[in-house]
mmCIF file of C-alpha atoms in Angstrom:
data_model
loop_
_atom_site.group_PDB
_atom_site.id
_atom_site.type_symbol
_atom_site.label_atom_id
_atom_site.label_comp_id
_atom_site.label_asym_id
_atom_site.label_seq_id
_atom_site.Cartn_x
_atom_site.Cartn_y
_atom_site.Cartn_z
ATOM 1 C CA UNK A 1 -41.216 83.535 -49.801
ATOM 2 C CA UNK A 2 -40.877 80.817 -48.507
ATOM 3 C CA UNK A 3 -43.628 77.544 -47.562
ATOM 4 C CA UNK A 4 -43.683 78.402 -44.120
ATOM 5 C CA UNK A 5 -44.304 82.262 -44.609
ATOM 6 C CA UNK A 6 -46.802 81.069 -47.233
ATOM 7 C CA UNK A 7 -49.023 79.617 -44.399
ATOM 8 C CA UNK A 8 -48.896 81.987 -42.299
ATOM 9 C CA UNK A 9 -52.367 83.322 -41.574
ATOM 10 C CA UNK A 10 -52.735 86.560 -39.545
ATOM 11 C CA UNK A 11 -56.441 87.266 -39.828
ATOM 12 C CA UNK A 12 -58.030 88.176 -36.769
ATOM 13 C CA UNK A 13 -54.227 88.951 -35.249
ATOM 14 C CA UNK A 14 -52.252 92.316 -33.971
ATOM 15 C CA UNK A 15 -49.008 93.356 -35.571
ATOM 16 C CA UNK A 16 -47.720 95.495 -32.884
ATOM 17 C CA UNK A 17 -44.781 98.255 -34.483
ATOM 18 C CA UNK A 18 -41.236 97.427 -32.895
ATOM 19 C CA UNK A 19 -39.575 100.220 -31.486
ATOM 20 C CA UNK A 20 -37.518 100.180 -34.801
ATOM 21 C CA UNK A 21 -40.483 101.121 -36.871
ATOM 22 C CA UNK A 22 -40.077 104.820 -37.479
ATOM 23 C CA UNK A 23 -42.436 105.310 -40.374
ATOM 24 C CA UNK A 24 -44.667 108.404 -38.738
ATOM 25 C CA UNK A 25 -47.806 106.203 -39.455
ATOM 26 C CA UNK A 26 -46.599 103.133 -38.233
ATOM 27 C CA UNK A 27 -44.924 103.843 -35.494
ATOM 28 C CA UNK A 28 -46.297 102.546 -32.247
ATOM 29 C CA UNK A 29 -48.953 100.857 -34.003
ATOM 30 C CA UNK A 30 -51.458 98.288 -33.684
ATOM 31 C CA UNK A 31 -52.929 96.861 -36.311
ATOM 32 C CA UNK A 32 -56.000 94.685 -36.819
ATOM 33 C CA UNK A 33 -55.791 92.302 -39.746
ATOM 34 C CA UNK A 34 -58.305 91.753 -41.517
ATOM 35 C CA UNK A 35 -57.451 90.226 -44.299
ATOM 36 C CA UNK A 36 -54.599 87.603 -44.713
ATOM 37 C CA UNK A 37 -53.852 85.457 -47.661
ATOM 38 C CA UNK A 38 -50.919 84.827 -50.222
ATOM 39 C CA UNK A 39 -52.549 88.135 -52.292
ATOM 40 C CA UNK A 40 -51.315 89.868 -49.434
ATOM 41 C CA UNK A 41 -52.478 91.710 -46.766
ATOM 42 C CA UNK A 42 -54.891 95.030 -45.300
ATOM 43 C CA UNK A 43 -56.203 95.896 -42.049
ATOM 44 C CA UNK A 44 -56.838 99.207 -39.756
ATOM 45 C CA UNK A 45 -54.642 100.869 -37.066
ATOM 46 C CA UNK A 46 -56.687 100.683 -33.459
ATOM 47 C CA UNK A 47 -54.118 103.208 -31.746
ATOM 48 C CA UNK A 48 -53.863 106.144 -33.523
ATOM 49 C CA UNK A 49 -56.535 109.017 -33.750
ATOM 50 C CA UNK A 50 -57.289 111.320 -35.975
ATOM 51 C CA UNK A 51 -58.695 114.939 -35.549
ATOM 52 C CA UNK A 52 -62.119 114.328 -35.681
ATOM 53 C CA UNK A 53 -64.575 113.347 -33.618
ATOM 54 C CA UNK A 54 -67.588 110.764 -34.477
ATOM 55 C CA UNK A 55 -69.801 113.889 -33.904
ATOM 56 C CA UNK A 56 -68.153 115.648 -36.062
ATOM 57 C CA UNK A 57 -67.799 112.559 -39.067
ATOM 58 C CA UNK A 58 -71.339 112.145 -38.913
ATOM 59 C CA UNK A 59 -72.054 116.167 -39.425
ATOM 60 C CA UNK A 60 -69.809 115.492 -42.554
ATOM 61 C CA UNK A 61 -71.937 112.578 -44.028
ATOM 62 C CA UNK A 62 -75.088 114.877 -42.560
ATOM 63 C CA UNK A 63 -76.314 112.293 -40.270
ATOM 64 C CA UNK A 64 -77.307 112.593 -36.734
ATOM 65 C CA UNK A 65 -75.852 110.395 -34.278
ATOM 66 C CA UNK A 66 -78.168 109.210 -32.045
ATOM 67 C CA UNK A 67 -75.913 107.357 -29.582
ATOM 68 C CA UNK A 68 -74.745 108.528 -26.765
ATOM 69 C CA UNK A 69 -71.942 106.663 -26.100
ATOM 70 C CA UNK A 70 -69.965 107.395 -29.018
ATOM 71 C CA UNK A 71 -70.258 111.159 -29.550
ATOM 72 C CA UNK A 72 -66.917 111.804 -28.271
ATOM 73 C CA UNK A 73 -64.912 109.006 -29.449
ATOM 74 C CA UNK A 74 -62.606 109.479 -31.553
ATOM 75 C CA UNK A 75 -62.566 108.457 -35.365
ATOM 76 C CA UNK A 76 -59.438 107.157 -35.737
ATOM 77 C CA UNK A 77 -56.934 107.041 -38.722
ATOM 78 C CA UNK A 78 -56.408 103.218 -39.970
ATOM 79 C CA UNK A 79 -53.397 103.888 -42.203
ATOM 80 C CA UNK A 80 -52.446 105.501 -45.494
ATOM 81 C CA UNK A 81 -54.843 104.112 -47.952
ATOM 82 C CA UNK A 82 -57.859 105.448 -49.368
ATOM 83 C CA UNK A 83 -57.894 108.297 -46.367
ATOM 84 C CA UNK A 84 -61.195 109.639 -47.180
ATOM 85 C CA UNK A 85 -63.156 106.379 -46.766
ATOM 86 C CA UNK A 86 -64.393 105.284 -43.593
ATOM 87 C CA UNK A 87 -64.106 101.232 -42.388
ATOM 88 C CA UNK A 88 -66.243 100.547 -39.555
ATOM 89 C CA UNK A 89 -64.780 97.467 -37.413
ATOM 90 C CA UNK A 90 -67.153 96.254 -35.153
ATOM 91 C CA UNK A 91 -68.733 93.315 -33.467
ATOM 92 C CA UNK A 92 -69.981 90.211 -35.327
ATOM 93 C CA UNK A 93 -73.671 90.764 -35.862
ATOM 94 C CA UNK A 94 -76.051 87.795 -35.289
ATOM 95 C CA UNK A 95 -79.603 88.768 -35.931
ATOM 96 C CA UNK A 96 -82.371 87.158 -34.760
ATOM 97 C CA UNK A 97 -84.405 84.640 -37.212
ATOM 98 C CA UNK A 98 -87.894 84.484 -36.946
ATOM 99 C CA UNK A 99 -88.253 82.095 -39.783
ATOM 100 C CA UNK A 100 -89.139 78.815 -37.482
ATOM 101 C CA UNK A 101 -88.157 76.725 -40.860
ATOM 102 C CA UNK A 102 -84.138 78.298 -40.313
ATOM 103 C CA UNK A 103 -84.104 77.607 -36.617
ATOM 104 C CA UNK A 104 -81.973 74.490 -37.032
ATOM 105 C CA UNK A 105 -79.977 76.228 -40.030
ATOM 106 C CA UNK A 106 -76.687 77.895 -39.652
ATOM 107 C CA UNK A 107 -76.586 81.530 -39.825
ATOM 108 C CA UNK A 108 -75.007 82.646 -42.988
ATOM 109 C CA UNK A 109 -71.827 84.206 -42.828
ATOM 110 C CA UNK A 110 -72.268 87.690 -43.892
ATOM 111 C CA UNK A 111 -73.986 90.480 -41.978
ATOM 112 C CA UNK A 112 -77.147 92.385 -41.736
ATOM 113 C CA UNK A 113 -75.259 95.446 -44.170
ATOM 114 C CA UNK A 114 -74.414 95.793 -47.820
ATOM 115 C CA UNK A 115 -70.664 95.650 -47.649
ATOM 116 C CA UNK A 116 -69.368 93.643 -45.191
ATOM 117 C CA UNK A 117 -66.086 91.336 -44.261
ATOM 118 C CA UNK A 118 -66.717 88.717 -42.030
ATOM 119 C CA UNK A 119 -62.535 88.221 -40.476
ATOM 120 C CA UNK A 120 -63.208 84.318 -39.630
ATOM 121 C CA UNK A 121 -62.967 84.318 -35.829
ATOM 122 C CA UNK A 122 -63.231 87.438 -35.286
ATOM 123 C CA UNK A 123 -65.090 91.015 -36.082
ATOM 124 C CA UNK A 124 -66.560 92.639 -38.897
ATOM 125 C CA UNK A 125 -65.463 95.351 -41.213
ATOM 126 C CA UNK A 126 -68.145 97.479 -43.043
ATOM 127 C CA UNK A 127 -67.669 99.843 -45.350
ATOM 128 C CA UNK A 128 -70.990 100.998 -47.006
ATOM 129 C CA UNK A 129 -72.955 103.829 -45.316
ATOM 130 C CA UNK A 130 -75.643 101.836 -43.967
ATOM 131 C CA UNK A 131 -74.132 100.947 -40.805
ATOM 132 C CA UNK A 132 -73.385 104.453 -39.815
ATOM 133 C CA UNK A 133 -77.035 105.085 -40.456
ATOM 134 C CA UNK A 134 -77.675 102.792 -38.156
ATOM 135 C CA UNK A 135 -75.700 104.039 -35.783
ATOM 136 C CA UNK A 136 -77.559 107.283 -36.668
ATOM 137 C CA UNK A 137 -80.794 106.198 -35.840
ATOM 138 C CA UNK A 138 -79.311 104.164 -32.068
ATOM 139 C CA UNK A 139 -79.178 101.461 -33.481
ATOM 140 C CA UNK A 140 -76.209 99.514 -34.968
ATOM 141 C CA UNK A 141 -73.433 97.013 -33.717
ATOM 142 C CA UNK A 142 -73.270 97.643 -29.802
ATOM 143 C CA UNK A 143 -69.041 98.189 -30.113
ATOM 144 C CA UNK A 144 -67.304 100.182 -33.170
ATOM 145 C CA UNK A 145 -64.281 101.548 -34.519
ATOM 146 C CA UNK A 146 -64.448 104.042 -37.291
ATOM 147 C CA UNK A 147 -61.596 104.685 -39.160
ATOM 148 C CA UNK A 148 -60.464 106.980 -42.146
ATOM 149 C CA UNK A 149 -57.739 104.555 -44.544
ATOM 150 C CA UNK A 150 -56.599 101.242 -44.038
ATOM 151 C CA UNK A 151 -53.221 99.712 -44.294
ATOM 152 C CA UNK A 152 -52.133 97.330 -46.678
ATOM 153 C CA UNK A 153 -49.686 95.005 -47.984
ATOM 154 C CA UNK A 154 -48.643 93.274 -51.276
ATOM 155 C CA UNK A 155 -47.735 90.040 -52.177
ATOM 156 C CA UNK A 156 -45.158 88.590 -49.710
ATOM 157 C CA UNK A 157 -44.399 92.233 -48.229
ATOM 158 C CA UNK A 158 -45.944 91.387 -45.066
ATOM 159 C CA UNK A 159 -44.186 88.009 -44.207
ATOM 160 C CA UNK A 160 -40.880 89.966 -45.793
ATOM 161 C CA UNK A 161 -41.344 92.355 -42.800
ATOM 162 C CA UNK A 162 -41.775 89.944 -39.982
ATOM 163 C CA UNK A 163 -38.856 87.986 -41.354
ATOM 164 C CA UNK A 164 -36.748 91.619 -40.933
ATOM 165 C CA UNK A 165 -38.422 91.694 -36.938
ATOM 166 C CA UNK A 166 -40.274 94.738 -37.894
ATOM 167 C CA UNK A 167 -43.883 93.753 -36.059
ATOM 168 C CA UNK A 168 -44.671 91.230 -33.381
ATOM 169 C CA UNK A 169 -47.932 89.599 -33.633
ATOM 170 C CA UNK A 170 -50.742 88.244 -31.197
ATOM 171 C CA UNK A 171 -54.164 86.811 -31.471
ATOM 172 C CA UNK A 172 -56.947 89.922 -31.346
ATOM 173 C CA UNK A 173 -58.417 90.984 -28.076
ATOM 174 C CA UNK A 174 -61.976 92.684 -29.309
ATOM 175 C CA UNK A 175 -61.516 94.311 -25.614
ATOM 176 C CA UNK A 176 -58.287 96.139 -26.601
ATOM 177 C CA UNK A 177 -59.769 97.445 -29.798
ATOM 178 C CA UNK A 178 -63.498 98.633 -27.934
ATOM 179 C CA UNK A 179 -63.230 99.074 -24.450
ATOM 180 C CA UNK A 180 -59.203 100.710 -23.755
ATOM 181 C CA UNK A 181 -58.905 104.592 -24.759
ATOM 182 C CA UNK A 182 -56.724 104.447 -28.187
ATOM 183 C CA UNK A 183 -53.509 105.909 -26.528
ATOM 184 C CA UNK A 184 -53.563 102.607 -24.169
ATOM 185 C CA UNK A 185 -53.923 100.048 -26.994
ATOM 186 C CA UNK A 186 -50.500 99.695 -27.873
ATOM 187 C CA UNK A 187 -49.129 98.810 -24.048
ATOM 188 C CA UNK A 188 -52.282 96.780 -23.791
ATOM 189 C CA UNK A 189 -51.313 94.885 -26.680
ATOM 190 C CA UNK A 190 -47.779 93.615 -25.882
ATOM 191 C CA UNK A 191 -50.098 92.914 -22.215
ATOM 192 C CA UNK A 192 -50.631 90.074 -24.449
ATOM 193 C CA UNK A 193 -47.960 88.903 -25.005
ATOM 194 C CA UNK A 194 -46.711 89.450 -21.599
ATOM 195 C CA UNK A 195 -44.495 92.405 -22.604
ATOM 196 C CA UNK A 196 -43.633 95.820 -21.570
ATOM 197 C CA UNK A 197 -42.620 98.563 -24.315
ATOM 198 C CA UNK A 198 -39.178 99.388 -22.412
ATOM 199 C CA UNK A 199 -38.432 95.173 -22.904
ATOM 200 C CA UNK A 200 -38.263 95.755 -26.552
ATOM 201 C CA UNK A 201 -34.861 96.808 -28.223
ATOM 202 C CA UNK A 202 -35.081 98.959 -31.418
ATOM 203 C CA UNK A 203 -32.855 97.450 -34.171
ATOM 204 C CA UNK A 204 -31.583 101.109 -34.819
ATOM 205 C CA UNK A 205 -31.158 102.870 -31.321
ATOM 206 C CA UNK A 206 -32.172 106.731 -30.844
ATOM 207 C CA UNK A 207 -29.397 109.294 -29.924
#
Protein backbone atom coordinates (compact mmCIF):
# COMPACT_ATOMS: atom_id res chain seq x y z
CA UNK A 1 0.00 0.00 0.00
CA UNK A 2 1.24 2.68 -0.66
CA UNK A 3 1.50 6.51 1.46
CA UNK A 4 -1.02 7.96 -0.58
CA UNK A 5 -3.61 5.00 -0.30
CA UNK A 6 -2.61 5.07 3.38
CA UNK A 7 -4.34 8.52 3.75
CA UNK A 8 -7.02 7.99 2.13
CA UNK A 9 -10.04 8.50 4.35
CA UNK A 10 -13.50 7.44 3.06
CA UNK A 11 -15.67 7.88 6.13
CA UNK A 12 -18.77 9.53 5.55
CA UNK A 13 -18.23 8.71 1.50
CA UNK A 14 -20.18 6.39 -1.27
CA UNK A 15 -18.34 3.67 -3.12
CA UNK A 16 -20.61 3.31 -5.98
CA UNK A 17 -20.07 -0.58 -7.81
CA UNK A 18 -18.63 -0.10 -11.48
CA UNK A 19 -20.43 -1.82 -14.00
CA UNK A 20 -17.52 -4.41 -13.76
CA UNK A 21 -18.47 -5.45 -10.30
CA UNK A 22 -20.38 -8.67 -10.77
CA UNK A 23 -20.27 -10.05 -7.26
CA UNK A 24 -24.34 -10.67 -6.80
CA UNK A 25 -24.06 -8.52 -3.56
CA UNK A 26 -22.11 -5.89 -4.83
CA UNK A 27 -23.27 -5.27 -7.85
CA UNK A 28 -24.91 -1.95 -8.42
CA UNK A 29 -24.15 -0.94 -5.05
CA UNK A 30 -23.88 1.91 -2.86
CA UNK A 31 -22.21 1.83 0.02
CA UNK A 32 -22.03 4.07 3.08
CA UNK A 33 -18.72 4.01 4.90
CA UNK A 34 -18.63 4.12 8.02
CA UNK A 35 -15.64 3.31 9.12
CA UNK A 36 -12.24 4.13 7.39
CA UNK A 37 -8.80 3.72 8.76
CA UNK A 38 -5.49 1.75 7.93
CA UNK A 39 -7.33 -1.44 10.00
CA UNK A 40 -9.46 -1.38 7.14
CA UNK A 41 -12.75 -0.78 6.31
CA UNK A 42 -16.97 -1.62 6.99
CA UNK A 43 -20.01 0.09 6.08
CA UNK A 44 -23.80 -0.78 4.85
CA UNK A 45 -25.30 -1.06 1.31
CA UNK A 46 -28.22 1.87 0.93
CA UNK A 47 -29.55 0.25 -2.46
CA UNK A 48 -30.37 -3.07 -2.04
CA UNK A 49 -33.49 -4.51 -0.12
CA UNK A 50 -34.14 -7.32 1.46
CA UNK A 51 -37.48 -9.31 1.88
CA UNK A 52 -38.72 -7.89 4.81
CA UNK A 53 -40.45 -5.18 5.74
CA UNK A 54 -39.78 -2.87 9.01
CA UNK A 55 -43.27 -4.16 10.07
CA UNK A 56 -42.40 -7.26 9.74
CA UNK A 57 -38.51 -6.89 11.57
CA UNK A 58 -40.10 -5.41 14.41
CA UNK A 59 -42.83 -8.48 14.75
CA UNK A 60 -39.51 -10.54 14.81
CA UNK A 61 -37.83 -8.63 17.76
CA UNK A 62 -41.75 -8.48 19.17
CA UNK A 63 -41.93 -4.82 19.19
CA UNK A 64 -44.60 -2.62 17.93
CA UNK A 65 -43.79 0.04 15.64
CA UNK A 66 -45.41 2.96 16.39
CA UNK A 67 -44.43 5.13 13.40
CA UNK A 68 -46.19 5.60 10.69
CA UNK A 69 -43.93 6.52 8.29
CA UNK A 70 -41.79 3.62 8.26
CA UNK A 71 -44.13 0.61 8.31
CA UNK A 72 -43.59 -0.11 4.78
CA UNK A 73 -40.08 0.63 4.20
CA UNK A 74 -38.06 -1.68 3.48
CA UNK A 75 -35.24 -3.23 5.76
CA UNK A 76 -32.60 -3.45 3.61
CA UNK A 77 -29.60 -5.92 3.30
CA UNK A 78 -26.12 -4.00 4.09
CA UNK A 79 -23.80 -6.76 2.84
CA UNK A 80 -22.55 -10.22 3.74
CA UNK A 81 -21.47 -9.94 7.27
CA UNK A 82 -23.07 -10.86 10.35
CA UNK A 83 -26.65 -11.15 8.29
CA UNK A 84 -28.74 -11.62 11.25
CA UNK A 85 -27.80 -8.37 13.03
CA UNK A 86 -29.46 -5.27 12.36
CA UNK A 87 -27.31 -1.64 11.97
CA UNK A 88 -29.52 1.22 12.17
CA UNK A 89 -27.94 4.33 10.16
CA UNK A 90 -29.59 7.31 10.95
CA UNK A 91 -29.38 10.98 11.65
CA UNK A 92 -26.92 12.53 14.14
CA UNK A 93 -28.84 12.93 17.36
CA UNK A 94 -28.39 16.19 19.35
CA UNK A 95 -30.45 16.17 22.46
CA UNK A 96 -31.43 18.90 24.25
CA UNK A 97 -29.42 19.91 27.63
CA UNK A 98 -31.21 21.25 30.32
CA UNK A 99 -28.23 21.42 32.55
CA UNK A 100 -27.79 25.49 32.38
CA UNK A 101 -24.03 24.71 33.79
CA UNK A 102 -23.36 22.65 30.02
CA UNK A 103 -24.95 25.37 27.96
CA UNK A 104 -21.59 26.78 26.89
CA UNK A 105 -20.06 23.08 26.76
CA UNK A 106 -19.73 21.08 23.66
CA UNK A 107 -21.98 18.26 23.20
CA UNK A 108 -20.16 15.05 23.58
CA UNK A 109 -19.69 13.02 20.71
CA UNK A 110 -21.62 9.94 21.22
CA UNK A 111 -25.39 9.56 21.15
CA UNK A 112 -28.37 9.26 23.32
CA UNK A 113 -28.09 4.96 22.78
CA UNK A 114 -25.86 2.25 24.14
CA UNK A 115 -23.98 1.32 21.02
CA UNK A 116 -23.37 3.88 18.83
CA UNK A 117 -20.72 5.14 15.94
CA UNK A 118 -20.55 8.61 15.52
CA UNK A 119 -18.99 8.64 11.31
CA UNK A 120 -17.22 12.24 11.89
CA UNK A 121 -19.22 14.45 9.52
CA UNK A 122 -21.72 12.55 9.01
CA UNK A 123 -24.57 9.99 10.50
CA UNK A 124 -24.81 7.55 13.09
CA UNK A 125 -24.76 3.82 13.17
CA UNK A 126 -26.49 1.97 16.11
CA UNK A 127 -26.53 -1.31 16.73
CA UNK A 128 -28.03 -2.15 20.22
CA UNK A 129 -31.83 -2.63 20.47
CA UNK A 130 -32.62 0.48 22.14
CA UNK A 131 -33.04 2.57 19.22
CA UNK A 132 -35.53 0.35 17.59
CA UNK A 133 -37.42 0.61 20.83
CA UNK A 134 -37.51 3.88 20.33
CA UNK A 135 -38.67 3.78 17.21
CA UNK A 136 -41.25 1.42 18.80
CA UNK A 137 -42.62 3.71 21.09
CA UNK A 138 -42.64 7.03 17.99
CA UNK A 139 -40.00 8.13 19.05
CA UNK A 140 -36.39 7.77 17.75
CA UNK A 141 -34.04 9.53 15.12
CA UNK A 142 -36.56 11.36 12.66
CA UNK A 143 -34.63 9.49 9.35
CA UNK A 144 -33.37 5.65 9.43
CA UNK A 145 -32.00 2.91 7.57
CA UNK A 146 -32.19 -0.55 8.96
CA UNK A 147 -30.14 -3.02 7.64
CA UNK A 148 -29.42 -6.86 8.13
CA UNK A 149 -25.11 -7.34 7.61
CA UNK A 150 -22.64 -4.93 6.83
CA UNK A 151 -19.79 -4.98 4.45
CA UNK A 152 -16.34 -4.99 5.24
CA UNK A 153 -12.84 -4.80 4.31
CA UNK A 154 -9.34 -5.82 5.58
CA UNK A 155 -6.24 -4.25 5.78
CA UNK A 156 -5.37 -2.48 2.48
CA UNK A 157 -8.22 -4.51 0.54
CA UNK A 158 -10.20 -1.51 0.09
CA UNK A 159 -7.57 0.96 -1.38
CA UNK A 160 -6.32 -2.45 -3.41
CA UNK A 161 -9.80 -2.27 -5.06
CA UNK A 162 -10.00 1.34 -6.01
CA UNK A 163 -6.47 1.07 -7.33
CA UNK A 164 -8.05 -2.00 -9.75
CA UNK A 165 -11.17 0.85 -10.69
CA UNK A 166 -13.58 -1.41 -9.04
CA UNK A 167 -15.76 1.52 -7.04
CA UNK A 168 -15.99 5.24 -7.60
CA UNK A 169 -16.40 7.28 -4.61
CA UNK A 170 -18.28 10.61 -3.55
CA UNK A 171 -18.89 12.54 -0.43
CA UNK A 172 -22.41 11.17 1.34
CA UNK A 173 -25.68 12.80 0.52
CA UNK A 174 -27.90 11.88 3.89
CA UNK A 175 -30.80 12.76 1.19
CA UNK A 176 -29.84 9.83 -1.10
CA UNK A 177 -29.66 7.40 1.75
CA UNK A 178 -33.36 8.78 3.55
CA UNK A 179 -35.46 10.46 1.29
CA UNK A 180 -34.91 8.45 -2.59
CA UNK A 181 -36.77 4.88 -2.76
CA UNK A 182 -33.67 2.27 -2.55
CA UNK A 183 -33.95 1.20 -6.29
CA UNK A 184 -33.11 5.08 -7.17
CA UNK A 185 -30.02 5.38 -4.92
CA UNK A 186 -27.58 4.07 -7.15
CA UNK A 187 -28.44 6.60 -10.33
CA UNK A 188 -28.82 9.22 -7.66
CA UNK A 189 -25.47 8.59 -6.54
CA UNK A 190 -23.31 8.93 -9.69
CA UNK A 191 -26.05 12.36 -9.82
CA UNK A 192 -23.20 13.28 -7.74
CA UNK A 193 -20.77 12.99 -9.43
CA UNK A 194 -22.41 14.26 -12.46
CA UNK A 195 -22.69 10.79 -14.07
CA UNK A 196 -25.09 8.63 -15.80
CA UNK A 197 -24.86 4.64 -15.41
CA UNK A 198 -24.75 4.13 -19.40
CA UNK A 199 -21.31 6.72 -19.17
CA UNK A 200 -19.57 4.05 -17.29
CA UNK A 201 -17.63 1.23 -19.23
CA UNK A 202 -17.38 -2.22 -17.51
CA UNK A 203 -13.73 -3.43 -17.54
CA UNK A 204 -15.15 -6.91 -18.68
CA UNK A 205 -18.05 -6.24 -21.25
CA UNK A 206 -21.38 -8.50 -21.21
CA UNK A 207 -22.20 -10.69 -24.32
Amino acid sequence: MTADSASIDLKHHFLIAMPGLEDETFARSVIYVCEHSARGAMGLIINKPSDISMRLLFDKVELPLRREDLMQNPVGHGGPVQTERGFVLHDPLRPLVHDPLRMDKPEQEGSAYASTLTVPGGLEMTTSRDVLEALSSGAGPRRVLVTLGYSSWGEGQLESELGENTWLTVPASADVIFDVPMAERYDRALDLLGLKSWMLSPDAGHA
